[in-house]
Coordinates of C-alpha atoms in Angstrom, one line a residue:
M1 CA 5.1 -13.8 -11.5
A2 CA 0.8 -13.2 -12.5
D3 CA 0.0 -11.3 -14.7
L4 CA -1.3 -8.7 -13.6
Q5 CA -3.0 -5.1 -14.4
L6 CA -1.7 -2.6 -13.0
T7 CA -4.3 -2.1 -10.4
Q8 CA -4.2 -5.8 -9.4
S9 CA -0.2 -4.9 -9.2
F10 CA -1.1 -1.9 -6.7
S11 CA -3.5 -3.5 -4.9
M12 CA -1.8 -6.3 -3.6
L13 CA 1.2 -4.0 -2.1
A14 CA -2.3 -1.4 -0.9
L15 CA -4.7 -4.1 0.4
N16 CA -2.2 -5.9 2.3
A17 CA -2.8 -6.3 6.0
Q18 CA -5.9 -4.1 5.5
R19 CA -8.8 -4.6 7.3
S20 CA -11.1 -6.1 4.6
L21 CA -14.7 -5.9 7.2
E22 CA -14.4 -2.3 8.0
M23 CA -13.8 1.0 6.1
T24 CA -10.3 2.4 8.1
T25 CA -9.0 5.8 7.3
A26 CA -5.6 4.0 6.1
K27 CA -7.9 1.4 3.4
K28 CA -10.0 5.0 2.5
V29 CA -6.7 6.3 1.5
A30 CA -5.5 3.0 -0.3
L31 CA -8.8 2.6 -2.2
R32 CA -8.5 6.4 -3.2
C33 CA -5.4 5.3 -5.3
I34 CA -6.5 2.2 -6.4
A35 CA -9.1 3.9 -8.1
A36 CA -6.4 6.5 -9.4
A37 CA -4.9 3.3 -10.8
V38 CA -7.8 2.7 -12.9
I39 CA -7.5 5.6 -14.8
L40 CA -3.6 5.1 -15.6
E41 CA -4.0 1.5 -16.3
V42 CA -6.7 2.5 -19.2
Y43 CA -4.1 5.4 -19.9
L44 CA -1.7 3.0 -20.5
D45 CA -3.6 0.5 -22.4
K46 CA -4.5 3.1 -24.9
G47 CA -8.3 3.9 -23.6
F48 CA -7.8 7.4 -23.8
T49 CA -7.9 9.7 -27.2
P50 CA -5.7 13.1 -27.0
T51 CA -8.2 15.8 -27.4
K52 CA -6.0 19.4 -27.4
K53 CA -4.7 19.7 -23.8
Q54 CA -7.2 16.6 -23.0
I55 CA -7.5 13.2 -23.2
A56 CA -10.9 11.7 -23.7
L57 CA -12.0 8.1 -23.3
K58 CA -12.8 5.9 -26.3
K59 CA -16.1 4.8 -26.8
D60 CA -15.9 1.7 -26.9
V61 CA -13.5 0.8 -23.9
L62 CA -16.4 0.0 -22.1
E63 CA -17.9 -2.3 -24.6
Q64 CA -15.2 -5.1 -24.9
S65 CA -15.4 -8.4 -23.6
H66 CA -11.9 -7.9 -21.5
T67 CA -12.8 -4.6 -19.7
M68 CA -12.1 -5.8 -15.7
L69 CA -15.7 -5.2 -13.8
Y70 CA -13.2 -2.5 -11.0
Q71 CA -12.7 -0.5 -14.5
E72 CA -16.2 -0.4 -15.5
I73 CA -16.9 0.7 -12.1
I74 CA -14.5 3.6 -12.3
L75 CA -15.1 4.8 -15.8
K76 CA -19.0 4.3 -15.2
S77 CA -19.3 6.6 -12.3
L78 CA -17.1 8.9 -14.0
A79 CA -18.5 9.2 -17.4
R80 CA -22.2 10.4 -15.5
Q81 CA -20.3 13.1 -14.3
N82 CA -19.1 14.4 -17.2
A83 CA -21.4 13.7 -20.7
K84 CA -18.4 14.3 -22.7
K85 CA -15.9 12.0 -20.9
S86 CA -12.5 14.4 -21.5
W87 CA -10.5 15.8 -18.6
D88 CA -6.7 16.3 -18.5
L89 CA -5.1 13.5 -16.4
N90 CA -4.6 16.0 -13.6
T91 CA -8.6 16.1 -13.4
W92 CA -9.3 12.1 -14.3
L93 CA -7.1 11.0 -11.4
K94 CA -8.3 13.5 -9.0
R95 CA -12.0 12.7 -10.0
A96 CA -11.8 8.8 -9.7
S97 CA -9.4 9.5 -5.9
M98 CA -13.1 11.6 -4.9
L99 CA -15.4 9.2 -5.7
P100 CA -18.0 8.9 -2.9
G101 CA -17.6 5.9 -0.2
S102 CA -19.9 3.7 -1.6
T103 CA -18.6 3.4 -5.1
L104 CA -15.1 2.9 -3.5
K105 CA -16.3 0.2 -1.3
K106 CA -17.8 -1.6 -5.1
L107 CA -14.3 -1.2 -6.3
E108 CA -12.4 -3.1 -3.2
Q109 CA -15.2 -5.8 -3.8
A110 CA -13.9 -6.1 -7.8
V111 CA -10.9 -5.9 -7.0
S112 CA -10.5 -8.2 -4.3
G113 CA -12.3 -10.8 -5.9
S114 CA -10.6 -10.8 -9.3
L115 CA -6.9 -11.2 -6.7
K116 CA -8.9 -14.5 -4.7
E117 CA -9.9 -15.6 -8.2
L118 CA -6.5 -15.9 -9.4
G119 CA -5.6 -16.9 -5.4
L120 CA -3.4 -14.0 -4.9
L121 CA -5.5 -12.4 -2.0
E122 CA -7.2 -13.9 0.8
E123 CA -8.9 -12.9 4.3
I124 CA -7.7 -14.0 7.4
P125 CA -7.7 -13.2 11.0
H126 CA -6.2 -9.4 11.8
L127 CA -3.2 -9.6 13.7
L128 CA -4.6 -7.4 16.6
G129 CA -7.0 -10.6 17.0
C130 CA -3.8 -11.8 18.8
D131 CA -3.3 -8.6 21.1
L132 CA -3.9 -9.4 24.5
Y133 CA -6.6 -7.0 24.5
F134 CA -8.5 -8.0 21.6
H135 CA -8.1 -11.6 22.2
S136 CA -9.2 -11.5 25.9
A137 CA -12.3 -9.6 24.9
G138 CA -13.0 -12.5 21.8
V139 CA -13.2 -9.4 19.0
S140 CA -12.9 -11.4 15.8
I141 CA -10.7 -8.9 13.1
K142 CA -10.3 -9.8 9.8
E143 CA -7.6 -8.6 7.4
Y144 CA -6.5 -8.6 3.2
R145 CA -3.2 -11.1 3.0
S146 CA -1.3 -10.4 -0.5
D147 CA 0.5 -14.1 -1.7
I148 CA 3.7 -13.8 0.1
Q149 CA 5.4 -14.7 -3.2
E150 CA 3.7 -12.5 -5.5
Y151 CA 4.1 -9.4 -3.0
S152 CA 7.6 -10.1 -3.0
S153 CA 8.1 -10.5 -6.6
I154 CA 5.9 -6.9 -7.1
S155 CA 7.7 -5.1 -4.9
E156 CA 11.5 -6.5 -5.6
S157 CA 10.8 -5.8 -9.6
I158 CA 9.5 -2.2 -8.1
R159 CA 13.2 -1.8 -6.0
A160 CA 15.4 -3.4 -8.6
E161 CA 13.8 -1.0 -11.6
I162 CA 14.4 2.2 -9.5
L163 CA 17.2 1.4 -7.8
E164 CA 19.6 0.3 -10.6
D165 CA 20.9 2.4 -13.1
G166 CA 18.6 1.3 -16.3
P167 CA 15.4 1.7 -17.9
V168 CA 12.0 2.5 -15.8
T169 CA 8.8 1.2 -17.7
D170 CA 5.7 2.8 -17.4
E171 CA 4.4 0.3 -15.4
T172 CA 6.8 1.4 -12.5
I173 CA 6.5 5.1 -12.9
C174 CA 2.7 4.9 -12.0
M175 CA 3.4 2.3 -9.4
L176 CA 5.8 5.0 -7.7
W177 CA 3.5 7.8 -7.9
L178 CA 0.9 5.7 -7.0
L179 CA 3.2 4.4 -3.5
R180 CA 3.7 7.9 -3.1
E181 CA 0.4 9.1 -3.1
S182 CA -1.0 6.4 -1.0
G183 CA 2.1 7.1 1.6
C184 CA 3.4 3.6 1.1
M185 CA 7.0 4.4 0.0
H186 CA 8.4 3.7 3.7
D187 CA 7.3 0.4 3.2
F188 CA 9.2 -0.2 1.0
F189 CA 12.2 1.5 1.1
S190 CA 14.7 2.6 3.5
R191 CA 15.9 6.2 4.5
N192 CA 18.9 6.5 2.6
E193 CA 17.1 4.2 -0.3
L194 CA 14.7 6.9 -0.8
D195 CA 17.9 9.3 -1.9
I196 CA 17.9 7.7 -4.6
V197 CA 14.1 7.0 -5.4
S198 CA 13.7 11.0 -5.4
A199 CA 16.8 11.7 -7.5
R200 CA 15.3 8.5 -10.0
M201 CA 12.3 10.5 -9.9
Y202 CA 13.1 13.5 -10.7
K203 CA 15.4 12.5 -13.6
L204 CA 12.2 10.3 -14.8
Y205 CA 10.0 13.7 -14.5
Q206 CA 13.1 15.8 -16.6
G207 CA 12.8 12.8 -19.2
A208 CA 10.1 10.6 -19.7
P209 CA 6.8 11.9 -20.9
L210 CA 4.5 9.9 -18.7
A211 CA 6.5 11.0 -15.1
T212 CA 6.6 14.9 -16.7
A213 CA 2.9 14.4 -16.5
L214 CA 2.3 12.5 -13.4
Y215 CA 4.7 13.4 -10.9
P216 CA 3.2 17.1 -10.3
I217 CA 0.0 15.9 -9.9
R218 CA -1.3 15.4 -6.0
I219 CA -4.3 13.3 -5.3
H220 CA -4.0 13.2 -1.1
R221 CA -6.5 15.4 -0.6
G222 CA -7.2 13.8 2.5
I223 CA -4.3 11.6 3.2
E224 CA -2.5 14.3 5.4
L225 CA -5.9 13.4 8.2
A226 CA -4.3 9.5 8.2
V227 CA -0.6 10.7 8.1
K228 CA 1.2 10.7 11.9
Q229 CA 3.9 12.1 10.3
F230 CA 4.5 13.9 7.5
F231 CA 8.8 14.5 7.4
R232 CA 9.9 11.6 9.3
M233 CA 13.5 11.8 7.7
K234 CA 15.8 14.4 7.7
K235 CA 15.1 17.2 4.9
G236 CA 18.1 16.6 2.4
A237 CA 16.6 13.1 1.8
V238 CA 13.3 14.7 0.2
K239 CA 14.2 17.5 -1.9
T240 CA 14.8 17.7 -5.5
Q241 CA 17.3 20.2 -7.2
A242 CA 16.6 24.0 -6.3
G243 CA 14.3 26.0 -9.1
S244 CA 12.5 22.1 -10.3
G245 CA 9.5 23.6 -8.7
L246 CA 8.6 20.4 -7.5
N247 CA 8.8 18.2 -4.4
F248 CA 9.1 14.9 -4.0
L249 CA 8.2 14.5 -0.2
F250 CA 6.9 11.2 0.5
P251 CA 3.8 11.1 3.5
I252 CA 4.4 8.0 5.9
L253 CA 1.2 6.4 6.6
E254 CA 1.3 4.3 9.3
R255 CA -0.6 1.0 8.2
S256 CA 1.2 -1.6 10.9
Q257 CA 0.2 -1.5 14.6
A258 CA 2.0 -2.9 17.7
V259 CA 0.5 -6.0 19.2
F260 CA 1.6 -7.2 22.7
I261 CA 1.0 -11.1 23.0
D262 CA 1.0 -12.6 27.3
M263 CA 2.8 -15.5 28.2
E264 CA 2.4 -17.4 31.4
A265 CA 5.8 -17.9 31.8
M266 CA 7.3 -14.8 33.7
F267 CA 10.1 -13.6 31.0
S268 CA 11.0 -17.2 29.5
N269 CA 14.3 -18.2 27.7
P270 CA 14.5 -16.1 24.5
A271 CA 13.8 -19.8 22.4
A272 CA 10.9 -21.0 24.3
R273 CA 9.3 -17.5 24.2
L274 CA 9.5 -17.5 20.0
H275 CA 8.2 -21.0 20.0
D276 CA 4.7 -19.7 22.2
V277 CA 4.9 -16.5 19.8
K278 CA 5.7 -18.0 16.7
Q279 CA 2.6 -21.1 17.8
R280 CA 0.2 -18.4 19.0
L281 CA 0.6 -16.6 15.5
E282 CA 0.0 -19.8 13.5
S283 CA -2.6 -20.8 15.6
N284 CA -4.5 -17.5 13.9
G285 CA -3.8 -18.5 10.4
H286 CA -0.3 -16.3 10.0
T287 CA 2.6 -17.3 8.1
V288 CA 5.2 -16.7 10.6
T289 CA 9.4 -16.7 9.5
V290 CA 12.2 -16.5 11.8
L291 CA 14.7 -14.0 10.4
Q292 CA 17.0 -13.7 13.4
E293 CA 17.0 -15.3 16.5
G294 CA 18.4 -13.5 20.0
Q295 CA 17.1 -12.0 22.8
I296 CA 15.2 -9.6 20.5
P297 CA 14.0 -11.9 17.6
T298 CA 13.1 -10.3 14.1
I299 CA 10.1 -12.4 12.0
K300 CA 8.0 -11.6 9.4
I301 CA 4.3 -12.3 10.1
D302 CA 2.9 -13.2 6.4
N303 CA 4.6 -9.4 4.9
I304 CA 5.4 -7.6 7.2
V305 CA 8.6 -8.1 9.4
Y306 CA 8.6 -7.0 13.0
Q307 CA 10.9 -7.3 16.2
A308 CA 9.2 -9.2 18.8
I309 CA 10.5 -7.1 22.5
P310 CA 10.4 -8.8 25.6
H311 CA 7.3 -6.6 27.3
A312 CA 5.4 -6.3 30.3
I313 CA 2.4 -4.7 31.5
Y314 CA 2.0 -3.8 34.9
G315 CA -1.2 -3.8 37.0
R316 CA -2.7 -5.8 39.8
V317 CA -0.8 -8.5 38.1
P318 CA 2.2 -7.8 36.2
I319 CA 1.3 -9.6 32.4
H320 CA 4.5 -11.2 30.5
G321 CA 4.9 -11.3 27.1
V322 CA 6.1 -10.0 23.4
R323 CA 5.3 -7.0 22.1
L324 CA 5.4 -7.0 17.9
I325 CA 6.7 -3.9 16.9
P326 CA 6.8 -3.4 12.7
K327 CA 10.4 -3.1 11.9
P328 CA 11.8 0.1 10.2
L329 CA 13.9 -0.1 6.6
I330 CA 17.4 1.3 7.8

């Protein structure tokens, strides 16, 4: 596992499968949370000095030789808003998340650049490029793909810490908050697991000073616009204990899209159909792992698991093929 900063680790999860050339709503939400991750990263590295109820950025933070470019972009932008460089943590995080689109674009270039230099992030043809309509129209779309091994290592590390009854690091406390605010919790935990996550976060809120300060803070001011479904799971899975004053609702941000891959043969046998789908995807630069064969195979494309469902589009001439649907965690 690479020795990554908090912002880089979160960016590996948040930027994966995002369109790299366009500022979609989903990517804007991710970048706002990446900007907040910069503040938390500096906070964990003791880059702030407590001043009564506020924290002030230390004068030498931006002068240090190891300061990352993405840190400079966020901290200098915020410094221009406040000459004293002193706010409470809530304000620092909200101000960072509200920076203009031009700053977020610079942030994206800086953080993606740092990961590309490490060989942990690349741009490949977007999965939608394999879709019948995009493919036939010759539309070129690019997406980010995080290194598959590192992506898995980061996500499994978070899962292990929060789902097992053991100590939780400050980095994981921050990652859980960032996943919550970015609407990505459902990408990494099943509905049943979110029961455990909610209870563990509440326990951390009660006993860990960082969680006590961080978990009541909400920055997803604009995330509601991108959330297609805000309350998909049963209410009991996301409520904290009565009277706590906190609500660990996990918004859902749908980042993956159904993709239709056409076939020349009309509902060919499952093995041949799977072979054709795999060949189409790999020819477009995707890494494909077959997790389960059968009439409806389960396949992992890059870092996301899909079901390949036989499907037909009926018009003047029926078009047969496979519909790739993201498989929910259960």
